[in-house]
mmCIF file of N, CA, C and O in Angstrom:
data_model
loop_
_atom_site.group_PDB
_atom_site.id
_atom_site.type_symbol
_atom_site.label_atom_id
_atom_site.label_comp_id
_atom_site.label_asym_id
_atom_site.label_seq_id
_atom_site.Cartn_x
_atom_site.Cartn_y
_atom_site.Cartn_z
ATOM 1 N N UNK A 1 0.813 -1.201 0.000
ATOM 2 C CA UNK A 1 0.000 0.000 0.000
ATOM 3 C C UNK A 1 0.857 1.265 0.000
ATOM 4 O O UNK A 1 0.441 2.311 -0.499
ATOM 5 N N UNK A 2 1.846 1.173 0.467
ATOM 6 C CA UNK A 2 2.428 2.464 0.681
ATOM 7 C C UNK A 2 3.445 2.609 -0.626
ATOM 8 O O UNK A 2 3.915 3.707 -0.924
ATOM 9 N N UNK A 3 3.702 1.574 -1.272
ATOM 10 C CA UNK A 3 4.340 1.840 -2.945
ATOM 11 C C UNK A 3 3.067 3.029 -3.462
ATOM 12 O O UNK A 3 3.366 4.128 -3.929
ATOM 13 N N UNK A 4 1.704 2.576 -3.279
ATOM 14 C CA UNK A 4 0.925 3.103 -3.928
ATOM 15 C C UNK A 4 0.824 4.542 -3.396
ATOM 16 O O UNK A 4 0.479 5.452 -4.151
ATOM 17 N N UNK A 5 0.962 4.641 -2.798
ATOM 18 C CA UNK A 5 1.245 6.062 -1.622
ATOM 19 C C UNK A 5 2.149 6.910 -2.328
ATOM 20 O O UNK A 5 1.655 8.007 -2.586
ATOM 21 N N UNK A 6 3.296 6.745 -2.712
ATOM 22 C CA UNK A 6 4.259 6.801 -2.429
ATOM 23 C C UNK A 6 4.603 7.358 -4.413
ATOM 24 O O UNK A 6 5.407 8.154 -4.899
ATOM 25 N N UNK A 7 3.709 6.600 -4.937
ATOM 26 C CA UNK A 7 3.704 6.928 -6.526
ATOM 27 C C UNK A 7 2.463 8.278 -6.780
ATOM 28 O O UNK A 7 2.491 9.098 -7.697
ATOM 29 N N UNK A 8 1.305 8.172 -5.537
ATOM 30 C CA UNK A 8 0.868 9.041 -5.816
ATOM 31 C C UNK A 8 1.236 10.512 -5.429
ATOM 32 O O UNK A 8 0.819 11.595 -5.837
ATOM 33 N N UNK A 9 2.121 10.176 -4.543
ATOM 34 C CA UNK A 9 3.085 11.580 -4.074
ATOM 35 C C UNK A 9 3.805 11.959 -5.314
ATOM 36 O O UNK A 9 3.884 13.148 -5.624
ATOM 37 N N UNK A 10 4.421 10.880 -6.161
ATOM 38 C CA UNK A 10 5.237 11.287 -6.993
ATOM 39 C C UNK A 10 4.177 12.170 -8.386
ATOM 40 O O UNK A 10 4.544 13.031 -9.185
ATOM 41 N N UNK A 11 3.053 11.634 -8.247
ATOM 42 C CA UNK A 11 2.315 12.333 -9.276
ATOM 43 C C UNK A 11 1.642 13.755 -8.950
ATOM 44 O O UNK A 11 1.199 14.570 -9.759
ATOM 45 N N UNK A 12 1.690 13.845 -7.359
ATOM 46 C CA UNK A 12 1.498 14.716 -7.009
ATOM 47 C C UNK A 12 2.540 15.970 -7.515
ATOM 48 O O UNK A 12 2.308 17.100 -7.943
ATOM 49 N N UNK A 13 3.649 15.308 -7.286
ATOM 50 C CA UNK A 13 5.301 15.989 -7.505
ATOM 51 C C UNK A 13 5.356 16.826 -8.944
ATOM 52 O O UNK A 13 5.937 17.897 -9.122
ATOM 53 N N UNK A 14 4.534 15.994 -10.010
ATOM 54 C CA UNK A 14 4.335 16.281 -11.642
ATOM 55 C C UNK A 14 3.328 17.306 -11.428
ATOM 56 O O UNK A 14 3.623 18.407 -11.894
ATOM 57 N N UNK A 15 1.701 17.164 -10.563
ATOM 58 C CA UNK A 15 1.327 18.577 -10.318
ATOM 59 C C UNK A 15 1.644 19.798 -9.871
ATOM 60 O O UNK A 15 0.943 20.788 -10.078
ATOM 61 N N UNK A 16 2.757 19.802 -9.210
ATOM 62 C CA UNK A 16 2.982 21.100 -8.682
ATOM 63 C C UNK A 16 4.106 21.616 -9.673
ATOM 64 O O UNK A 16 4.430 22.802 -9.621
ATOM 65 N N UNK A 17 4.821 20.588 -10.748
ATOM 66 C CA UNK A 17 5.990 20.941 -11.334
ATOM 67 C C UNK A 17 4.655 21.552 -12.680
ATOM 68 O O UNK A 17 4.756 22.629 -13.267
ATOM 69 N N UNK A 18 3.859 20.850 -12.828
ATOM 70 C CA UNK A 18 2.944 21.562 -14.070
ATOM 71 C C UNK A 18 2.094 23.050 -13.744
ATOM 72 O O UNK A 18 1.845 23.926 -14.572
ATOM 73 N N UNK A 19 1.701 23.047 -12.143
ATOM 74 C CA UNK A 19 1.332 24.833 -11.727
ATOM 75 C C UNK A 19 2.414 25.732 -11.904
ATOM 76 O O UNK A 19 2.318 26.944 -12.092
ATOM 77 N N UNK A 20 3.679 24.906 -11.816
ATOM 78 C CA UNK A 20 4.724 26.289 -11.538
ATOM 79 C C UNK A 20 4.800 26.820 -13.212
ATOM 80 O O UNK A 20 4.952 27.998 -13.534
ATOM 81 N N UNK A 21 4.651 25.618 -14.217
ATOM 82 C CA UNK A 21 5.046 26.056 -15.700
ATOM 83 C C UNK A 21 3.534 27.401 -16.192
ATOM 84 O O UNK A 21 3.342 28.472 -16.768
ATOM 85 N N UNK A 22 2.832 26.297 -15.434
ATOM 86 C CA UNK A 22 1.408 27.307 -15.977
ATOM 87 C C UNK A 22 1.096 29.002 -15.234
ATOM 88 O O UNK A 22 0.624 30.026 -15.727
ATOM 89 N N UNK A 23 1.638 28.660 -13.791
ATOM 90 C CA UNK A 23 2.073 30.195 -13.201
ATOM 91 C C UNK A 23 3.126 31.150 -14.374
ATOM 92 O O UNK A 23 2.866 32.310 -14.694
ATOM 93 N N UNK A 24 4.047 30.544 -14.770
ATOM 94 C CA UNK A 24 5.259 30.887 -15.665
ATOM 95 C C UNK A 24 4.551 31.746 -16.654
ATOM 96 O O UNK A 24 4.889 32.928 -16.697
ATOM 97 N N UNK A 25 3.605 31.317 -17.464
ATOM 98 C CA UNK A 25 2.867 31.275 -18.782
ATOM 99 C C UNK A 25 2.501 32.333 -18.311
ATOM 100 O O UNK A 25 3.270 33.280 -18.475
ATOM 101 N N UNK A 26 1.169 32.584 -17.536
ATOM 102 C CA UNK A 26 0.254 33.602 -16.809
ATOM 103 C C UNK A 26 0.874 34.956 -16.197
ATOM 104 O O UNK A 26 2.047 35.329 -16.187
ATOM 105 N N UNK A 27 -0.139 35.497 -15.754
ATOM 106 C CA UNK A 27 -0.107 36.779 -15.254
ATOM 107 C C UNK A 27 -1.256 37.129 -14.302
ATOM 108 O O UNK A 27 -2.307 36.586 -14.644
ATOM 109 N N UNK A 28 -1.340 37.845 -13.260
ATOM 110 C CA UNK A 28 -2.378 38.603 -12.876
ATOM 111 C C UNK A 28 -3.161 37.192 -11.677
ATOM 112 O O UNK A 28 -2.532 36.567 -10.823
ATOM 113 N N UNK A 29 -4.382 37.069 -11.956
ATOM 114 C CA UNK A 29 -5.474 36.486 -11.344
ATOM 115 C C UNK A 29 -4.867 34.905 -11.273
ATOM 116 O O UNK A 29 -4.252 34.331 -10.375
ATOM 117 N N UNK A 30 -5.302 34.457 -12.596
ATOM 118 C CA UNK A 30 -4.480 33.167 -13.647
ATOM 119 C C UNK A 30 -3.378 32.880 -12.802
ATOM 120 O O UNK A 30 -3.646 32.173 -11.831
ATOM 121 N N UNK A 31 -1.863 33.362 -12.971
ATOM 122 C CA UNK A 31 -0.936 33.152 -12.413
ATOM 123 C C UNK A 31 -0.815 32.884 -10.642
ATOM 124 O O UNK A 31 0.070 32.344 -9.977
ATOM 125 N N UNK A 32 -2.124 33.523 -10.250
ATOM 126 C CA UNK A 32 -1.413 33.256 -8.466
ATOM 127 C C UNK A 32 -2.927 32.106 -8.548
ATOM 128 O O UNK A 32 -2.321 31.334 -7.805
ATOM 129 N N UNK A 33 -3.866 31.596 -8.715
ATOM 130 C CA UNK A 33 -4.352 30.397 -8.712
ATOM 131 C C UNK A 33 -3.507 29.072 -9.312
ATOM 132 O O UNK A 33 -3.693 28.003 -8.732
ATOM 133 N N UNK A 34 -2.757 29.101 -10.243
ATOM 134 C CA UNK A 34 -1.689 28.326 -10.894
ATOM 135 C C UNK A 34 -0.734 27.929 -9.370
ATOM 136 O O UNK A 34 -0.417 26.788 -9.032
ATOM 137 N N UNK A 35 -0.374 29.351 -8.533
ATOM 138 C CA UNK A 35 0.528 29.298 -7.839
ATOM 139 C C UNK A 35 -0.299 28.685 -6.465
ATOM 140 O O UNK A 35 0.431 28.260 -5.569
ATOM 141 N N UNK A 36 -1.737 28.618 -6.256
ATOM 142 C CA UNK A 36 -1.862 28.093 -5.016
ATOM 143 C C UNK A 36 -2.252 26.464 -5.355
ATOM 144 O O UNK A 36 -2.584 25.524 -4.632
ATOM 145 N N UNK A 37 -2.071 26.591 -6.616
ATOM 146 C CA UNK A 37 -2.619 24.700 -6.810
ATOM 147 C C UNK A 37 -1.082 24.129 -6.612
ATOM 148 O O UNK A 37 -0.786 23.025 -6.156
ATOM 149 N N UNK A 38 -0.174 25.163 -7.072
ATOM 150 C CA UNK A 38 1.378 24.417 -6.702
ATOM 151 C C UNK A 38 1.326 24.277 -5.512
ATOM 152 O O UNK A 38 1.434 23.074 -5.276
ATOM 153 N N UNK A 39 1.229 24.795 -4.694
ATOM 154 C CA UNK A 39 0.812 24.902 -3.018
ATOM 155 C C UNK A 39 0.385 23.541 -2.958
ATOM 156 O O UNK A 39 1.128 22.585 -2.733
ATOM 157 N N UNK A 40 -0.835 23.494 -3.169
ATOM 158 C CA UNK A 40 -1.766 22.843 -2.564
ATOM 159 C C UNK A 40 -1.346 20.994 -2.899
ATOM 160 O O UNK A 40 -1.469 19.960 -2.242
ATOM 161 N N UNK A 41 -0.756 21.376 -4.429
ATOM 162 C CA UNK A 41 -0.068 19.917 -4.788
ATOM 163 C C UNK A 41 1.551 19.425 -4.216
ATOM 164 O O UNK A 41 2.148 18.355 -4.334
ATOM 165 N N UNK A 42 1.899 20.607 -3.618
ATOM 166 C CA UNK A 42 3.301 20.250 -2.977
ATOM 167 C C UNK A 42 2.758 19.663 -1.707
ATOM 168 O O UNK A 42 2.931 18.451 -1.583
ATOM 169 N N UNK A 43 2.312 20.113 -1.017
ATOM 170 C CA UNK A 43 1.802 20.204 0.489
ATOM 171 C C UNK A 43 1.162 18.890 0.485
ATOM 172 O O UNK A 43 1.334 18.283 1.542
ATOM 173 N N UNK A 44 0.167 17.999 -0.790
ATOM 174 C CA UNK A 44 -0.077 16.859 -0.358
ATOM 175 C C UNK A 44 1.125 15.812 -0.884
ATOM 176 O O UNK A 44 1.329 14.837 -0.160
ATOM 177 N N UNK A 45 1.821 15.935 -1.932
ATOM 178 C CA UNK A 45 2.734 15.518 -2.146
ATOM 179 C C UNK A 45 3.802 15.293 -1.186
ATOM 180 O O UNK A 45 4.630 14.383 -1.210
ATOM 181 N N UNK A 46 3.667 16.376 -0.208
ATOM 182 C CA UNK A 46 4.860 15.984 0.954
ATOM 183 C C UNK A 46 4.631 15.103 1.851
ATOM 184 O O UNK A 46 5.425 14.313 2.361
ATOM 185 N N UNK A 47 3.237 15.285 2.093
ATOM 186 C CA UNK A 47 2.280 14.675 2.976
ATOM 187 C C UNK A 47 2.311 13.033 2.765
ATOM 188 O O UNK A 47 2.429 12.278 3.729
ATOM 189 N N UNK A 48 2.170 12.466 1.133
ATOM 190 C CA UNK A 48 1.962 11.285 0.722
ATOM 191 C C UNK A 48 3.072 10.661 1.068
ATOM 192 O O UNK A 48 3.165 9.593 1.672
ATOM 193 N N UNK A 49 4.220 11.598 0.531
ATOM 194 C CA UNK A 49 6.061 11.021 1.173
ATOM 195 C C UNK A 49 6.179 10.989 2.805
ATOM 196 O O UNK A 49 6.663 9.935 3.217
ATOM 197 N N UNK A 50 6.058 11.320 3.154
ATOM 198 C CA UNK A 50 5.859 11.337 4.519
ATOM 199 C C UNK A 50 5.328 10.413 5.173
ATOM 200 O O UNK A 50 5.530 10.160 6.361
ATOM 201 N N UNK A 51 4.437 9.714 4.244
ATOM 202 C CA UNK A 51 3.014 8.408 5.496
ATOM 203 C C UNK A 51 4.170 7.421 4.470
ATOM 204 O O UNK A 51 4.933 6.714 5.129
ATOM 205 N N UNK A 52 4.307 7.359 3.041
ATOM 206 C CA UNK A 52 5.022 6.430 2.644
ATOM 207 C C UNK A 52 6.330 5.705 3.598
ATOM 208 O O UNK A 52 6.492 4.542 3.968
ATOM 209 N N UNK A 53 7.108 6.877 3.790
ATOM 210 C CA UNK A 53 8.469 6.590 4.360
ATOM 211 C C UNK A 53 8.027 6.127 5.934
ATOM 212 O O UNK A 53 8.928 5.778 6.697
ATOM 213 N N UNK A 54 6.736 6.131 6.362
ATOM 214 C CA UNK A 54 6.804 5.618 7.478
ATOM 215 C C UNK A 54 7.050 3.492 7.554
ATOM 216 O O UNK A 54 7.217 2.704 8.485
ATOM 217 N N UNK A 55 6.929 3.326 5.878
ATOM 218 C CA UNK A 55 7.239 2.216 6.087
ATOM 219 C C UNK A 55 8.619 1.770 5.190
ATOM 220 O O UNK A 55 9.244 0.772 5.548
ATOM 221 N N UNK A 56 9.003 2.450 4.168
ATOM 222 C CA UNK A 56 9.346 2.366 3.459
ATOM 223 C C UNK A 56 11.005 3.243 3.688
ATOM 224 O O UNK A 56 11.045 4.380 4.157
ATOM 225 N N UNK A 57 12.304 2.454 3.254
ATOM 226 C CA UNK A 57 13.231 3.224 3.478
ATOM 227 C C UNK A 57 13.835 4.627 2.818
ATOM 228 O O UNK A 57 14.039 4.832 1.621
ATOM 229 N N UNK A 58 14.095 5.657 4.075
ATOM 230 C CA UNK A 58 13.740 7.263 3.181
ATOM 231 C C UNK A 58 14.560 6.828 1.899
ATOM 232 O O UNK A 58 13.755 6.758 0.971
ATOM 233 N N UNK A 59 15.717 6.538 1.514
ATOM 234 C CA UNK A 59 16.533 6.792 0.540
ATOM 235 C C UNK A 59 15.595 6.208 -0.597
ATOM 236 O O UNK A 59 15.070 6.898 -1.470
ATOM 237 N N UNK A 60 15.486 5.092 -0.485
ATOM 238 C CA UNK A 60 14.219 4.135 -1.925
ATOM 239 C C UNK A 60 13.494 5.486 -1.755
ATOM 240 O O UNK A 60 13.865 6.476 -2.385
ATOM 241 N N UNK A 61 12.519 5.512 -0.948
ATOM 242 C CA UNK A 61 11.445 6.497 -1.141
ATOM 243 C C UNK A 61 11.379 7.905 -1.325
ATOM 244 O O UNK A 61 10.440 8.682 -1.151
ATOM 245 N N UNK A 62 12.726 8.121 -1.767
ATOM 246 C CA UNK A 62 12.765 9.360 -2.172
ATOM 247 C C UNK A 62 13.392 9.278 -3.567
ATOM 248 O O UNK A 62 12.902 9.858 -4.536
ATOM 249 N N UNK A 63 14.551 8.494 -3.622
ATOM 250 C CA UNK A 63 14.316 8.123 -5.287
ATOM 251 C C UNK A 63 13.395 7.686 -5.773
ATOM 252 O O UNK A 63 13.380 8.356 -6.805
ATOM 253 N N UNK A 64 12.402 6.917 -5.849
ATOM 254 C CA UNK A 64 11.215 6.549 -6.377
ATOM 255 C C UNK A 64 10.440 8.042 -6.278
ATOM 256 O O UNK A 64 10.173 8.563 -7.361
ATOM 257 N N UNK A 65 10.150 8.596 -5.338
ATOM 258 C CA UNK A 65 9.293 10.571 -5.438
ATOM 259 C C UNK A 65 9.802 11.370 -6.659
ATOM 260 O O UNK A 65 9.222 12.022 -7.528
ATOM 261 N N UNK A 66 11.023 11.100 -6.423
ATOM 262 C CA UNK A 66 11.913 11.995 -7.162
ATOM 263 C C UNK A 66 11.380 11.691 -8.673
ATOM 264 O O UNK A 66 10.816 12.355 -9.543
ATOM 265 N N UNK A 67 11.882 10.236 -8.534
ATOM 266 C CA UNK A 67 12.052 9.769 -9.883
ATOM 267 C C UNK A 67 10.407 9.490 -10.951
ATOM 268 O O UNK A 67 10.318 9.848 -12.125
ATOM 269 N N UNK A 68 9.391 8.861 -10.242
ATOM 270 C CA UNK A 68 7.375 9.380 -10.575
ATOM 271 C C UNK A 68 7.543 10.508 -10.824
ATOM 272 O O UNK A 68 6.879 10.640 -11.852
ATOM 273 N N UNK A 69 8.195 11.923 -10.494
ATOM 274 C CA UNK A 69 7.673 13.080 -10.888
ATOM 275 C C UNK A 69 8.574 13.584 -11.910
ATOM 276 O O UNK A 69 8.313 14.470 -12.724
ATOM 277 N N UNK A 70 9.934 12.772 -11.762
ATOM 278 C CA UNK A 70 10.642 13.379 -13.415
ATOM 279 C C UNK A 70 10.365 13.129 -14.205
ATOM 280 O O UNK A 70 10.211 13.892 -15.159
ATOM 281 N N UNK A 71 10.126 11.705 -14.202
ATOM 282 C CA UNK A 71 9.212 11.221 -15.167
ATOM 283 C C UNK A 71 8.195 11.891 -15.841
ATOM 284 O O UNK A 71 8.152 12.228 -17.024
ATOM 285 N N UNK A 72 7.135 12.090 -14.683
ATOM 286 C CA UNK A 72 5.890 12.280 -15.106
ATOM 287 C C UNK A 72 5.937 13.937 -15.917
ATOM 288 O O UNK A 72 5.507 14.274 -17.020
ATOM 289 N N UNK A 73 6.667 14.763 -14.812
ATOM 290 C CA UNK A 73 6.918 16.189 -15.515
ATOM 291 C C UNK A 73 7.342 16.036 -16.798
ATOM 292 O O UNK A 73 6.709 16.633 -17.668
ATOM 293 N N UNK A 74 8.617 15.122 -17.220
ATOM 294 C CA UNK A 74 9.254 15.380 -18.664
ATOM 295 C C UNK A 74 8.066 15.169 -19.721
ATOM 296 O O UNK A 74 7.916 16.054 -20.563
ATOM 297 N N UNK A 75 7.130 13.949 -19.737
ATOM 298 C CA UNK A 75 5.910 13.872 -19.845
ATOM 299 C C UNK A 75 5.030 14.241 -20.419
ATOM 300 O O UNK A 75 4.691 14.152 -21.599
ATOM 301 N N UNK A 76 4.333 14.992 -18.968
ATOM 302 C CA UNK A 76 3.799 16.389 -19.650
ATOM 303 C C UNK A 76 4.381 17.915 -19.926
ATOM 304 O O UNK A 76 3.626 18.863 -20.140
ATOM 305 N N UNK A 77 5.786 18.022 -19.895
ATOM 306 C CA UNK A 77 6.515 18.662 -20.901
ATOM 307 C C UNK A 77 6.612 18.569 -22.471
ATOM 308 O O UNK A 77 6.501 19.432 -23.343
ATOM 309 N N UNK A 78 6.839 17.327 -22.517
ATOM 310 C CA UNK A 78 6.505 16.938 -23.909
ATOM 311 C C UNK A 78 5.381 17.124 -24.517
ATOM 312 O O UNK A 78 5.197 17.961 -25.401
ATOM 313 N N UNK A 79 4.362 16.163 -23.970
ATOM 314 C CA UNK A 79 2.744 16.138 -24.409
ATOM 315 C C UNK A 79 2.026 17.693 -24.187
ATOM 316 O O UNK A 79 1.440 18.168 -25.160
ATOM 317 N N UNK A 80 2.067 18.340 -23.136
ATOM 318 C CA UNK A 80 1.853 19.607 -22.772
ATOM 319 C C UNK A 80 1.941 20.856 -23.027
ATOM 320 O O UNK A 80 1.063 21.699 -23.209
ATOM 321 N N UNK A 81 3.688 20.958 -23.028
ATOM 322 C CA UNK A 81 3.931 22.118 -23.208
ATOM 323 C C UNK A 81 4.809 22.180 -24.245
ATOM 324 O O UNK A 81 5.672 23.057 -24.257
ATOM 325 N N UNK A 82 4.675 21.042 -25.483
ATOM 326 C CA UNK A 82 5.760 20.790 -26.374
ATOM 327 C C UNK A 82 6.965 21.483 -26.316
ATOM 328 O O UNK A 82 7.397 22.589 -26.640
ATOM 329 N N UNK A 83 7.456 20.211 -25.666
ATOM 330 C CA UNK A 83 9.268 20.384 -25.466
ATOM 331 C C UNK A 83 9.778 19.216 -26.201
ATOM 332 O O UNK A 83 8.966 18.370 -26.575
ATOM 333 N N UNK A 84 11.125 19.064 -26.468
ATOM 334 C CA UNK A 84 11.315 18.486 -27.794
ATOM 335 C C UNK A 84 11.017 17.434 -26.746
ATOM 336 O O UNK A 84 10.874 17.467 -25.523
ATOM 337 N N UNK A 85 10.962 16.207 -27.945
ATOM 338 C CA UNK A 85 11.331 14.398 -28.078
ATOM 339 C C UNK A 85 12.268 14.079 -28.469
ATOM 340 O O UNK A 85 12.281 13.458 -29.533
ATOM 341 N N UNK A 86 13.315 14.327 -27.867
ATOM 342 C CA UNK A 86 14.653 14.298 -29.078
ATOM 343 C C UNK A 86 14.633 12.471 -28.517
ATOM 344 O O UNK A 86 13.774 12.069 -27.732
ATOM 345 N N UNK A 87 15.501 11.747 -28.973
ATOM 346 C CA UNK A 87 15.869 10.425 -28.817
ATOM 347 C C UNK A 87 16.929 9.945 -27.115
ATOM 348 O O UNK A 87 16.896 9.043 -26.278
ATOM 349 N N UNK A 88 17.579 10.940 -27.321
ATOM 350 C CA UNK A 88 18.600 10.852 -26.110
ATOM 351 C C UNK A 88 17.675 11.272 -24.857
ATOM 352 O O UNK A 88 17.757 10.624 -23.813
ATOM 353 N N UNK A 89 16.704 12.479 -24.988
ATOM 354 C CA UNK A 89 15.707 12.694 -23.618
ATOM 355 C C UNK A 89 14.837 11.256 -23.613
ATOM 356 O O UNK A 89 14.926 10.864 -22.449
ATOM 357 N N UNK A 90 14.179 10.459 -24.241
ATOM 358 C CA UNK A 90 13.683 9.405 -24.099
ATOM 359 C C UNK A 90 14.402 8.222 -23.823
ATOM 360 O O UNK A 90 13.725 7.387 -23.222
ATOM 361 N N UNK A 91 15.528 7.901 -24.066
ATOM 362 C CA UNK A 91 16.563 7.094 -24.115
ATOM 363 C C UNK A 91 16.899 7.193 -22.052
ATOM 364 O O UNK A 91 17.246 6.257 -21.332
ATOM 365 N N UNK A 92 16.664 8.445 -21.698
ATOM 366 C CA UNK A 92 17.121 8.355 -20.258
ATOM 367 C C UNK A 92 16.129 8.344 -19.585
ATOM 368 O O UNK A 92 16.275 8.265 -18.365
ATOM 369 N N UNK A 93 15.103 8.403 -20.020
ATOM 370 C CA UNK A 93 13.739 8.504 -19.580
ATOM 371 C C UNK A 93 13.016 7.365 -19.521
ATOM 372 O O UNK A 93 12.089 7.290 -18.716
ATOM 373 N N UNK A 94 13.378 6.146 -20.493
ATOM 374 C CA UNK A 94 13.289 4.625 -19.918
ATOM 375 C C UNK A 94 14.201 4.413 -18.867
ATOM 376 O O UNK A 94 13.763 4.025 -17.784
ATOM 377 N N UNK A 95 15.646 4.648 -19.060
ATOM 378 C CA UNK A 95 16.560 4.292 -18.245
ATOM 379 C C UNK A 95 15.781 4.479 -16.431
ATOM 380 O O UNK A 95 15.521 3.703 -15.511
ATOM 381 N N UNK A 96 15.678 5.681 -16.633
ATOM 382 C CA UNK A 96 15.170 6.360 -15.350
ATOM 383 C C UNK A 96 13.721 5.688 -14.752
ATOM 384 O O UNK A 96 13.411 5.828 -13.569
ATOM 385 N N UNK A 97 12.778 4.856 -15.834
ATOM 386 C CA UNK A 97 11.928 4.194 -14.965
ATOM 387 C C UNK A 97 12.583 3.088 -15.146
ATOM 388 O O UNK A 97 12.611 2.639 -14.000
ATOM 389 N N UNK A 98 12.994 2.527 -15.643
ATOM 390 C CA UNK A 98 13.921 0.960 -15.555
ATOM 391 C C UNK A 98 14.222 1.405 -13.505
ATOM 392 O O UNK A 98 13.551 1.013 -12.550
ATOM 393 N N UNK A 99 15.547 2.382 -13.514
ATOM 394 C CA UNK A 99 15.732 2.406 -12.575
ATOM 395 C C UNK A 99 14.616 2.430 -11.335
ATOM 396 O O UNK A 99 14.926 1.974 -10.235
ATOM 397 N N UNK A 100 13.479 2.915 -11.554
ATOM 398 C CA UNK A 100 12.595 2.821 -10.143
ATOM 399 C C UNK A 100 11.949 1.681 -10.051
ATOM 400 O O UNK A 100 11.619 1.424 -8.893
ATOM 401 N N UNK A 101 11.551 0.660 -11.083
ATOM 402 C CA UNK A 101 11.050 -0.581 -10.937
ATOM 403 C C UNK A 101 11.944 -1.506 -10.240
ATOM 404 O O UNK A 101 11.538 -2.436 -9.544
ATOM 405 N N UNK A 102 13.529 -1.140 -10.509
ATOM 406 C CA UNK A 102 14.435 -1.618 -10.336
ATOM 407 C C UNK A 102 14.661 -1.690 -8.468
ATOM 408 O O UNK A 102 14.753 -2.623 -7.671
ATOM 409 N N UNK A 103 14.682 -0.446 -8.361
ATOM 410 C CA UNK A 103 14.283 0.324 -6.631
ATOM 411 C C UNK A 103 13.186 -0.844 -6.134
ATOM 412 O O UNK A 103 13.563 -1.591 -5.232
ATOM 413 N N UNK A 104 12.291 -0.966 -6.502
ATOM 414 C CA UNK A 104 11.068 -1.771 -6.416
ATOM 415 C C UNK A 104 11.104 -2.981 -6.039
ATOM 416 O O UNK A 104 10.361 -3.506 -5.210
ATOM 417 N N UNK A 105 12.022 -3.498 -6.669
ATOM 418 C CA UNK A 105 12.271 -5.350 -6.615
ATOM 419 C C UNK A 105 13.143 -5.542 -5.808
ATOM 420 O O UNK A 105 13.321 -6.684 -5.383
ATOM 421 N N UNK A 106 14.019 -4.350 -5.325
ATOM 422 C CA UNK A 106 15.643 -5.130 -4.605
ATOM 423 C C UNK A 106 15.088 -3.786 -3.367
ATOM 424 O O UNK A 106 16.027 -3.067 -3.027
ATOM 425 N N UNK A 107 14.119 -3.535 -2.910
ATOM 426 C CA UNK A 107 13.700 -3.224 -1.395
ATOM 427 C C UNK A 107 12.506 -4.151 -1.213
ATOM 428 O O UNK A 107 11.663 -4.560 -2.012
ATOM 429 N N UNK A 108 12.783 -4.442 0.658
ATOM 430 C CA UNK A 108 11.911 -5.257 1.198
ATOM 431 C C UNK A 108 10.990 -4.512 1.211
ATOM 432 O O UNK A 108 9.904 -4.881 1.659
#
């Protein structure tokens, strides 16, 4: 249960990295609602890491946070806010979930 925890923190991690781009974009009204959903998605995101690591060892569980939200940000960078696809950003971007499945199997 707390893998599952623990991935949704990390997706949490991709929401607050997608308010800060959309604050970026904006101005005025727009821009500080952008900025309290970053809030609001950091704050449970910390929250999810936090109940996770109560079972889970901090170091795994913070590469795995880390690593759900680079993921997920590069992502919707791509799909989103078209940023390139070059071959070499995808090329490390399997690597990089290889590595957290990897995290996955070799912690108790």
């Amino acid at each position: 249960m707390n893998w599952i925890i623990l991935i949704i923190a990390g997706l949490f991690e991709v929401g607050f990295a997608t308010c800060l781009g959309k604050a970026k974009e904006t101005s005025g009204t727009t821009a500080t609602l952008w900025m309290v959903g970053f809030f609001i998605s950091l704050s449970i995101s910390m929250f999810l890491l936090y109940k996770a690591t109560q079972t889970l060892p901090i170091g795994t569980a913070y590469a795995v946070w880390t690593g759900v939200g680079a993921v997920g940000t590069v992502l919707v960078g791509i799909l989103y806010f078209k940023e390139p696809a070059e071959f070499w950003r995808v090329f490390f971007l399997f690597t990089l979930i290889a590595s957290i499945i990897g995290l996955k199997f070799v912690s108790n």
